[in-house]
PDB file of C-alpha atoms in Angstrom:
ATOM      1  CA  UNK A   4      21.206  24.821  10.231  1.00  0.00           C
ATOM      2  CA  UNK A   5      20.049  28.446  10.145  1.00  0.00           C
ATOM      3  CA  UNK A   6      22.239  31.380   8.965  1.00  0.00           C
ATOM      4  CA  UNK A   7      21.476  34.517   7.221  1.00  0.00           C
ATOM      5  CA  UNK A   8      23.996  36.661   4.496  1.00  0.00           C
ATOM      6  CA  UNK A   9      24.115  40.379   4.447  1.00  0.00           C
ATOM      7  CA  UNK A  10      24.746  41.676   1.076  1.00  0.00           C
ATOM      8  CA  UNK A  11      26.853  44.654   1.114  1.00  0.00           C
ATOM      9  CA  UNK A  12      28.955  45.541   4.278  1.00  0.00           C
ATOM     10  CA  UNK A  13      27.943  49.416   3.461  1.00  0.00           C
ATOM     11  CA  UNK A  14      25.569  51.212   1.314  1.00  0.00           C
ATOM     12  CA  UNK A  15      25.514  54.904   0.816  1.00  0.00           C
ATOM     13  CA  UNK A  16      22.282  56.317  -0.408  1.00  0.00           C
ATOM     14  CA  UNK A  17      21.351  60.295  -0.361  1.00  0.00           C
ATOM     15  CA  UNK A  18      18.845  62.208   1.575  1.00  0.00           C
ATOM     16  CA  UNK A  19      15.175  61.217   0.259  1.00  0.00           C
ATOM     17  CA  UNK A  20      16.427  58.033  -1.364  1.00  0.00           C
ATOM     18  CA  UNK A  21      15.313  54.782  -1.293  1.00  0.00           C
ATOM     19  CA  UNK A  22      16.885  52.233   1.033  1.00  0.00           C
ATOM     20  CA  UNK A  23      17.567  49.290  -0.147  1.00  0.00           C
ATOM     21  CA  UNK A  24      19.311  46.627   2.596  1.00  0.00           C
ATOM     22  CA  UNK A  25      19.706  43.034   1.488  1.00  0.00           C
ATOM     23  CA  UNK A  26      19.147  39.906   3.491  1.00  0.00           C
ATOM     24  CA  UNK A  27      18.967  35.994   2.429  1.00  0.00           C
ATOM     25  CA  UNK A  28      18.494  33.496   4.689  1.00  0.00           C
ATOM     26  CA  UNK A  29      19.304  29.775   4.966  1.00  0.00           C
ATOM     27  CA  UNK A  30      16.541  27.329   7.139  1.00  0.00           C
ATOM     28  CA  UNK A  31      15.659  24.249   6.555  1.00  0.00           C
ATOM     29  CA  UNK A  32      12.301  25.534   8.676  1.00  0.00           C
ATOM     30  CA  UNK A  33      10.044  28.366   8.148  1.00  0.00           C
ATOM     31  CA  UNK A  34      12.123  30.416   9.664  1.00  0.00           C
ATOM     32  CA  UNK A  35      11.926  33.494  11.992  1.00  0.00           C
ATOM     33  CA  UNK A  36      13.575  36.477  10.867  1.00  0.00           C
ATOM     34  CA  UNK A  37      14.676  39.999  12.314  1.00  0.00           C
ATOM     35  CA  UNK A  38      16.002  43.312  11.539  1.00  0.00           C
ATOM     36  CA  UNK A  39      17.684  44.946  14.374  1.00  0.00           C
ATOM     37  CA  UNK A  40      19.342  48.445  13.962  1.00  0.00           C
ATOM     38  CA  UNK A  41      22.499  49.374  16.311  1.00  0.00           C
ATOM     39  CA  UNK A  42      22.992  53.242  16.387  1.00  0.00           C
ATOM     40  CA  UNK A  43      26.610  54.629  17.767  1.00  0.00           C
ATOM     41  CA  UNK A  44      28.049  53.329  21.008  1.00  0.00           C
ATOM     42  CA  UNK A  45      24.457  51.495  21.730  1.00  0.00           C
ATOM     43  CA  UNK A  46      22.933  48.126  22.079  1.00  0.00           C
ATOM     44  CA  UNK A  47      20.678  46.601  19.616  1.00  0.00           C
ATOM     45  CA  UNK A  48      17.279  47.966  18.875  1.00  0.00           C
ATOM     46  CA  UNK A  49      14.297  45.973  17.262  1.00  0.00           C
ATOM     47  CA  UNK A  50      13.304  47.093  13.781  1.00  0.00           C
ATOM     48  CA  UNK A  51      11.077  44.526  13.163  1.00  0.00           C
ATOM     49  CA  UNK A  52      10.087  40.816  12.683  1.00  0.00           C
ATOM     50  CA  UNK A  53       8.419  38.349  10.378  1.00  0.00           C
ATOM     51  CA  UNK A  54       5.548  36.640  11.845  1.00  0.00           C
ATOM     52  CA  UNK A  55       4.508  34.317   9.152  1.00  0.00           C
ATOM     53  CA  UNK A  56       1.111  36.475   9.199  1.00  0.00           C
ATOM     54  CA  UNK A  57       1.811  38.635   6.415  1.00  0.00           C
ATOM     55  CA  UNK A  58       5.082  38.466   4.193  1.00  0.00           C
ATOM     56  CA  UNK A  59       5.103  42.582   3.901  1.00  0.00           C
ATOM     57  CA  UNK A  60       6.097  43.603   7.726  1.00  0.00           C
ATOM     58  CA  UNK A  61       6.146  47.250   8.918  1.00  0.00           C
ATOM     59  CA  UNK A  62       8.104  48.273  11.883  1.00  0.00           C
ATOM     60  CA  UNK A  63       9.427  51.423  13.268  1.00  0.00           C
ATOM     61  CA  UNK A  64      11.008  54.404  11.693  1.00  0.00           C
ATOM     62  CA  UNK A  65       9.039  53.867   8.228  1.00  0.00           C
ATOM     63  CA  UNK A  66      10.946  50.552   6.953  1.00  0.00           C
ATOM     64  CA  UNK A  67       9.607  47.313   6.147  1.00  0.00           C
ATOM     65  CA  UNK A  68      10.943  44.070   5.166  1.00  0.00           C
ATOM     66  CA  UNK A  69       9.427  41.854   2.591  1.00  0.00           C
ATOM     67  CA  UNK A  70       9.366  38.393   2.878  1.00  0.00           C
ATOM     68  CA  UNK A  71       9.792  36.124  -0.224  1.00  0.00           C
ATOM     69  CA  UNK A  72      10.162  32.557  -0.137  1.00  0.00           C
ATOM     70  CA  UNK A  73      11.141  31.531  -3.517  1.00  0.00           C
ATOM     71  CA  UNK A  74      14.378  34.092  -3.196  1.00  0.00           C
ATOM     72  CA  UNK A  75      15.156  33.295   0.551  1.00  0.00           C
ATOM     73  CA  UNK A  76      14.954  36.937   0.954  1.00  0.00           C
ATOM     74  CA  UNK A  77      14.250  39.667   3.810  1.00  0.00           C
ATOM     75  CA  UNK A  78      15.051  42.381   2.448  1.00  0.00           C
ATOM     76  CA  UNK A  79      14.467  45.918   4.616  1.00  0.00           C
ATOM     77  CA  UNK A  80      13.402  49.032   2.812  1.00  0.00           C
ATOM     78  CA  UNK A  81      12.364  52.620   3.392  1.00  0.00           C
ATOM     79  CA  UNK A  82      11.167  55.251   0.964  1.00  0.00           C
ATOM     80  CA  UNK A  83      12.911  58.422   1.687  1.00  0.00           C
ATOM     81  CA  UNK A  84      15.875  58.225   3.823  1.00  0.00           C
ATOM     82  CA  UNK A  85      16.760  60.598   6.082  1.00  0.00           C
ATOM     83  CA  UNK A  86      20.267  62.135   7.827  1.00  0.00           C
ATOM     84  CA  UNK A  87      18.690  59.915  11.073  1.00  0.00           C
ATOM     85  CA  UNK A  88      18.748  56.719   9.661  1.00  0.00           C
ATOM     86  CA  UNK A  89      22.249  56.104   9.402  1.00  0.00           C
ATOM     87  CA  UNK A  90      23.213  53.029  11.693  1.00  0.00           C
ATOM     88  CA  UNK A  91      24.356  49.647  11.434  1.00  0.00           C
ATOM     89  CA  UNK A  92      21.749  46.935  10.437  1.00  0.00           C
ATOM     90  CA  UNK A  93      21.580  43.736  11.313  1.00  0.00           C
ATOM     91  CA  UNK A  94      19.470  41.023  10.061  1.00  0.00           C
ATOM     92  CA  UNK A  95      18.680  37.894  12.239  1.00  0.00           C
ATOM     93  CA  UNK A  96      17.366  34.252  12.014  1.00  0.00           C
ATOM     94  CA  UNK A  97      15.895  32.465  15.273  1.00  0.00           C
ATOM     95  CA  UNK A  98      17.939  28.881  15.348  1.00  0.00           C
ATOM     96  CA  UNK A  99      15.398  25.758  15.559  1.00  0.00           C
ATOM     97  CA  UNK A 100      15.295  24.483  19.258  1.00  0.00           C
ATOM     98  CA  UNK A 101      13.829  26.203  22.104  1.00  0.00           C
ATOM     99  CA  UNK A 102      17.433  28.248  22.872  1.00  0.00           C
ATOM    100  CA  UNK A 103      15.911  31.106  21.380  1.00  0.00           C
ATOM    101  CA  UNK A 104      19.455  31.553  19.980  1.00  0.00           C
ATOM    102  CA  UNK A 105      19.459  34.306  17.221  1.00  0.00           C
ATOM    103  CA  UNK A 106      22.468  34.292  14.400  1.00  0.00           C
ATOM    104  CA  UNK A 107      23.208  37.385  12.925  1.00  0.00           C
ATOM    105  CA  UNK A 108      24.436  38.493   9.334  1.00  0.00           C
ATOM    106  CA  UNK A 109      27.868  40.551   9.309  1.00  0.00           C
ATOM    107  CA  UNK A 110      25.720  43.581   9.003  1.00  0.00           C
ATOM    108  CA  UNK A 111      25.506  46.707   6.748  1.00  0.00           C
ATOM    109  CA  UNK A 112      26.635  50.113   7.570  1.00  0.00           C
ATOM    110  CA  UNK A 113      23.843  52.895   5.920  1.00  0.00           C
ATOM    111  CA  UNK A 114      25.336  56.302   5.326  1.00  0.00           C
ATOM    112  CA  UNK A 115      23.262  59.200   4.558  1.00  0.00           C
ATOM    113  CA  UNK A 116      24.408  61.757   2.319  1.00  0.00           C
ATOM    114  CA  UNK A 117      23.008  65.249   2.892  1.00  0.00           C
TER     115      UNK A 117
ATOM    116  CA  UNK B   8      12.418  50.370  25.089  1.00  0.00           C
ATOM    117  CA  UNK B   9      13.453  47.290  26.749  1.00  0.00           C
ATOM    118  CA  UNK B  10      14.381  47.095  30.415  1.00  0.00           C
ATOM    119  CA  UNK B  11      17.769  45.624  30.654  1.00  0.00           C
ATOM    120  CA  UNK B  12      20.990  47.253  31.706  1.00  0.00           C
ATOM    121  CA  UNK B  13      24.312  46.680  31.467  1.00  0.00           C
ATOM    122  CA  UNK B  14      27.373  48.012  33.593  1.00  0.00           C
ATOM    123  CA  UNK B  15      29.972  49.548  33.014  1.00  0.00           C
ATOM    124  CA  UNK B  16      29.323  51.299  29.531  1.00  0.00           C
ATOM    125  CA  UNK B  17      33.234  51.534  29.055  1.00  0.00           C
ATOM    126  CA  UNK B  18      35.518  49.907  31.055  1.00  0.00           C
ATOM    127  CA  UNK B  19      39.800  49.903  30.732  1.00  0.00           C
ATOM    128  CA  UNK B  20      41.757  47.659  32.366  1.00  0.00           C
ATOM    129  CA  UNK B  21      45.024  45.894  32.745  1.00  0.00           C
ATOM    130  CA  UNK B  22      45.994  42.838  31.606  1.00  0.00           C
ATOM    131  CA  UNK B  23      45.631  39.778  34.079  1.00  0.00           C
ATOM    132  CA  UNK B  24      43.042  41.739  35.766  1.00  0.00           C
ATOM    133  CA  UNK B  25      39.925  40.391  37.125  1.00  0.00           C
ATOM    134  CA  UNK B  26      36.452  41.583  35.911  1.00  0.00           C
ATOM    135  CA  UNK B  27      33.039  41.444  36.048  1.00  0.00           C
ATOM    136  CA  UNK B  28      30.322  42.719  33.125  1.00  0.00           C
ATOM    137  CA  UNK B  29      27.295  43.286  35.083  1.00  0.00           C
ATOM    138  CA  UNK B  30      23.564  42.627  32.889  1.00  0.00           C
ATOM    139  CA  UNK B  31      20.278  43.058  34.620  1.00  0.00           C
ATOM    140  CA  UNK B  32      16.615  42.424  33.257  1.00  0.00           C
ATOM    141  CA  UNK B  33      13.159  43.729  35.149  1.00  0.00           C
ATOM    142  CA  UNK B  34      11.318  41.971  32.567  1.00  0.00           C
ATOM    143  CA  UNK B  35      11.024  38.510  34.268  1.00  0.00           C
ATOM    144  CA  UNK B  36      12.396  36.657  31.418  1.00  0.00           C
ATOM    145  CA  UNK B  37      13.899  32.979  31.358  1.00  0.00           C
ATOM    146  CA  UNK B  38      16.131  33.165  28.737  1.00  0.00           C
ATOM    147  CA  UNK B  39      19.206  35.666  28.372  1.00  0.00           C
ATOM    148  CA  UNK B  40      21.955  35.621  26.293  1.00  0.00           C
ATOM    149  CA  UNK B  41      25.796  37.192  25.536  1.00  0.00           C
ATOM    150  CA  UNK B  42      26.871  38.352  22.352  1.00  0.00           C
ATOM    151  CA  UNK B  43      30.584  39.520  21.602  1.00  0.00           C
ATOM    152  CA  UNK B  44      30.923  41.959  18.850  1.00  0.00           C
ATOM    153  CA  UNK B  45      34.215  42.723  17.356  1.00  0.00           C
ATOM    154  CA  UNK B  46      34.109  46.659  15.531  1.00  0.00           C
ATOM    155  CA  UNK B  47      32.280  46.179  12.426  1.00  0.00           C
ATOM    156  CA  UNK B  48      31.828  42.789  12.869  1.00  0.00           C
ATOM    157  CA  UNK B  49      28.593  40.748  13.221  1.00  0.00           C
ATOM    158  CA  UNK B  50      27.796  39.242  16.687  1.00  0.00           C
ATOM    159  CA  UNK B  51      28.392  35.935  18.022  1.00  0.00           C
ATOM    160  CA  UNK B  52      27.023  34.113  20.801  1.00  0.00           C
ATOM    161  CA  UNK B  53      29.459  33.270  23.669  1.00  0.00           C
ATOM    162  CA  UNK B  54      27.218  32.319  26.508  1.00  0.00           C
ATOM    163  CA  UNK B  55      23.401  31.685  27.109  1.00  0.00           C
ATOM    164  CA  UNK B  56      20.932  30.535  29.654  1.00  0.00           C
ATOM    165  CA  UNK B  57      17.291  28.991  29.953  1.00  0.00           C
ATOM    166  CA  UNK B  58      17.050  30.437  33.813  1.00  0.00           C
ATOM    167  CA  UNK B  59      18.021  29.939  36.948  1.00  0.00           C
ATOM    168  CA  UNK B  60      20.910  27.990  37.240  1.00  0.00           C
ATOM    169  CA  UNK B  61      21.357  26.812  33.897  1.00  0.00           C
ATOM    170  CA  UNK B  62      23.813  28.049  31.851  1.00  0.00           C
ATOM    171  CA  UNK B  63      25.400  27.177  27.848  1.00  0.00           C
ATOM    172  CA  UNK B  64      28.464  27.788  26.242  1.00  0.00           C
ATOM    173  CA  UNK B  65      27.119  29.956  22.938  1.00  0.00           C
ATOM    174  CA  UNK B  66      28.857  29.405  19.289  1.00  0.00           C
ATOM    175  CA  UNK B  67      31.979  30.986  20.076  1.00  0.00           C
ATOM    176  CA  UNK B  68      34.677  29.629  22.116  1.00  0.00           C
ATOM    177  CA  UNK B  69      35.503  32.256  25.130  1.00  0.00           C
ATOM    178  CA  UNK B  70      37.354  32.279  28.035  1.00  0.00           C
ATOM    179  CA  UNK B  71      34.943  33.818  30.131  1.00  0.00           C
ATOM    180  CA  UNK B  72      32.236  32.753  32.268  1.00  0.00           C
ATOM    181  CA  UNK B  73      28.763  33.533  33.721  1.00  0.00           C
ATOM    182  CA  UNK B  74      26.250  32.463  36.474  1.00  0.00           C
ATOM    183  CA  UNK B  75      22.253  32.926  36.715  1.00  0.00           C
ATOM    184  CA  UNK B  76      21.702  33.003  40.262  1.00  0.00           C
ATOM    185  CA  UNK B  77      18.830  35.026  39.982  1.00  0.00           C
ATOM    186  CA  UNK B  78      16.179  35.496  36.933  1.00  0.00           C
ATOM    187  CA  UNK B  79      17.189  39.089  36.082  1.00  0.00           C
ATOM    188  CA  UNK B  80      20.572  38.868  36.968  1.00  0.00           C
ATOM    189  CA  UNK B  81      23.338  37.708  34.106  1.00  0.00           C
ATOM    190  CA  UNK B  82      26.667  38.586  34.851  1.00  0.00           C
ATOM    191  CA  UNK B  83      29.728  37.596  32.511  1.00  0.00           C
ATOM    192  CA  UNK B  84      33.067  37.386  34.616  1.00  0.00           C
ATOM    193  CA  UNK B  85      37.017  37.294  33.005  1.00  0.00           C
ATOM    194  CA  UNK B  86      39.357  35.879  35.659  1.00  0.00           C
ATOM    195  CA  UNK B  87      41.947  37.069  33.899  1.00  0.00           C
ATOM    196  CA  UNK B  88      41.709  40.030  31.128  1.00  0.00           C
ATOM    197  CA  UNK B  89      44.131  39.937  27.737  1.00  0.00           C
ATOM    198  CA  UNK B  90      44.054  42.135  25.314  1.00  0.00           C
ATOM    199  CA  UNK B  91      42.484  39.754  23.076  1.00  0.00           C
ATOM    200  CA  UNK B  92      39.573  40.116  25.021  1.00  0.00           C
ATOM    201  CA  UNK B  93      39.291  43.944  23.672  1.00  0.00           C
ATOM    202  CA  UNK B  94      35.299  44.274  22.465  1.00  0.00           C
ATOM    203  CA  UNK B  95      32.176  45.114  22.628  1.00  0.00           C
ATOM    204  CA  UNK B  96      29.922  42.953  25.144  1.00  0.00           C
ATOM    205  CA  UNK B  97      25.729  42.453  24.287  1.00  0.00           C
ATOM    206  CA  UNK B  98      23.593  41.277  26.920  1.00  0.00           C
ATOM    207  CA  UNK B  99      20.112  40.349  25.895  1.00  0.00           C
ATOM    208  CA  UNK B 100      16.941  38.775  27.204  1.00  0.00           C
ATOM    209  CA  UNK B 101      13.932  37.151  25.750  1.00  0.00           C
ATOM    210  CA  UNK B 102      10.869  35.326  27.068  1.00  0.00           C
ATOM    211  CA  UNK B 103      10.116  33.146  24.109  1.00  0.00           C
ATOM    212  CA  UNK B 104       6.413  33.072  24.325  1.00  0.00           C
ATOM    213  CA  UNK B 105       6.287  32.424  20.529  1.00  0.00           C
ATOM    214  CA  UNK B 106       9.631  31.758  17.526  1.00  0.00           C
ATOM    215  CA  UNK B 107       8.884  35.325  16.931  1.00  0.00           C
ATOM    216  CA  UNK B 108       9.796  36.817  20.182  1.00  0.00           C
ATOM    217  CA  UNK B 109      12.665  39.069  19.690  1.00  0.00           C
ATOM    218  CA  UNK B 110      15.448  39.384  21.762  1.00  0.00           C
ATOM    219  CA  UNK B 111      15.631  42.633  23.690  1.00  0.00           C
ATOM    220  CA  UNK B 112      19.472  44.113  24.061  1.00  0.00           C
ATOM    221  CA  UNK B 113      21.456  46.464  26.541  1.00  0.00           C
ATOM    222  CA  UNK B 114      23.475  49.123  25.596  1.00  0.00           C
ATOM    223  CA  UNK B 115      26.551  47.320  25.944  1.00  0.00           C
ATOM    224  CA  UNK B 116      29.909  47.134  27.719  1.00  0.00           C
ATOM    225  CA  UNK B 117      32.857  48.196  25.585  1.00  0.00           C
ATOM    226  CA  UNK B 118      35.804  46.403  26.974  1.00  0.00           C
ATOM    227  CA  UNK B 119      39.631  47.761  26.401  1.00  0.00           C
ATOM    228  CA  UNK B 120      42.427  45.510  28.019  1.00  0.00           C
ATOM    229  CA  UNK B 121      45.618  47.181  27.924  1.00  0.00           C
TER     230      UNK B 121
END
């Protein structure tokens, strides 16, 4: 069975910082894995995904994710952070099957400090 | 940005009431899906469906129920609301043309039973 652990229910970071959001993931497959960000009072909104092409993904907004097999790890970065990046982030493992199902780690709450 | 919509945004209501979450897609996709998400909490899947006329209970047990009449139509029905029931409601979609297709979320219905 799939399933994927958020570490850290919140990190704080300042302006310009680096982000730093961690994700491990359990699959007894290669998996498929997400980040999703979910602003205020809205639905889910794709950051990016692994596609098994390339184990450093970019997606929008300037963060990546690197993918490393030998840590189970996904973790998202970004460079510099800015005021606009605080959200909730979710990362996300696609269950084996053809549900499509996605599980979802408990999720990390970014704050931006000015 | 992903066509699917959801209806109400906020809805309050009385207990023992009956109501209806409305989700609609215009992306022709099979396979759509309903998340509950508790504040701050990570999502869970409560209902799911491979297309027309099919429909799954998800991964967590819940007392409502939904129907898939139509391809881009999804809605998630409470016969009778408790406060228990209080939470945030994700509808998503996905066409699952590859493991790496994401799934593409509304906005959400924030539920408050009284």
């Amino acid at each position: 069975a799939q399933s994927v652990t958020q570490l850290g229910s919140h990190v704080s970071v300042s302006e310009g910082a680096l982000v730093l959001l961690r994700c491990n993931y359990s699959s007894s497959v290669p998996p498929y894995l997400f980040w999703y960000v979910q602003y205020p009072n809205q639905g889910l909104q794709l950051l990016l995904k692994y596609t098994s092409a390339a184990t450093l993904v970019k997606g929008i907004n300037g963060f990546e994710a690197e993918f490393k097999k030998s840590e189970t790890s996904f973790h998202l970065t970004k460079p510099s952070a800015h005021m606009s990046d605080a959200a909730e982030y979710f990362c996300a493992v696609r269950v084996s099957g053809n549900t499509g199902k996605l599980i979802f780690g408990q999720g990390t709450t970014l704050q931006v400090k000015p | 940005e992903a066509d699917i919509y959801q209806t109400p945004r906020y809805l309050v209501i009385g207990t023992g009431k009956k109501i209806t979450l409305e989700c609609s897609q215009t992306m022709g996709h099979d396979k759509m899906y309903w998340y509950q998400q508790d504040p701050g909490m990570e999502l869970h899947l409560i209902h799911y469906s491979y297309g027309v006329n099919s429909t799954e209970k998800g991964d967590l047990s819940s007392e409502s129920t939904v129907s898939r009449i139509r391809t881009e139509h999804f809605p998630l029905t409470l016969e009778s609301a408790r406060p228990s029931h209080t939470s945030q409601y994700l509808c998503a979609s996905s066409d699952l043309t590859g493991g790496n297709s994401p799934l593409h979320f509304g906005n959400g219905t924030r539920l408050t039973v009284t």
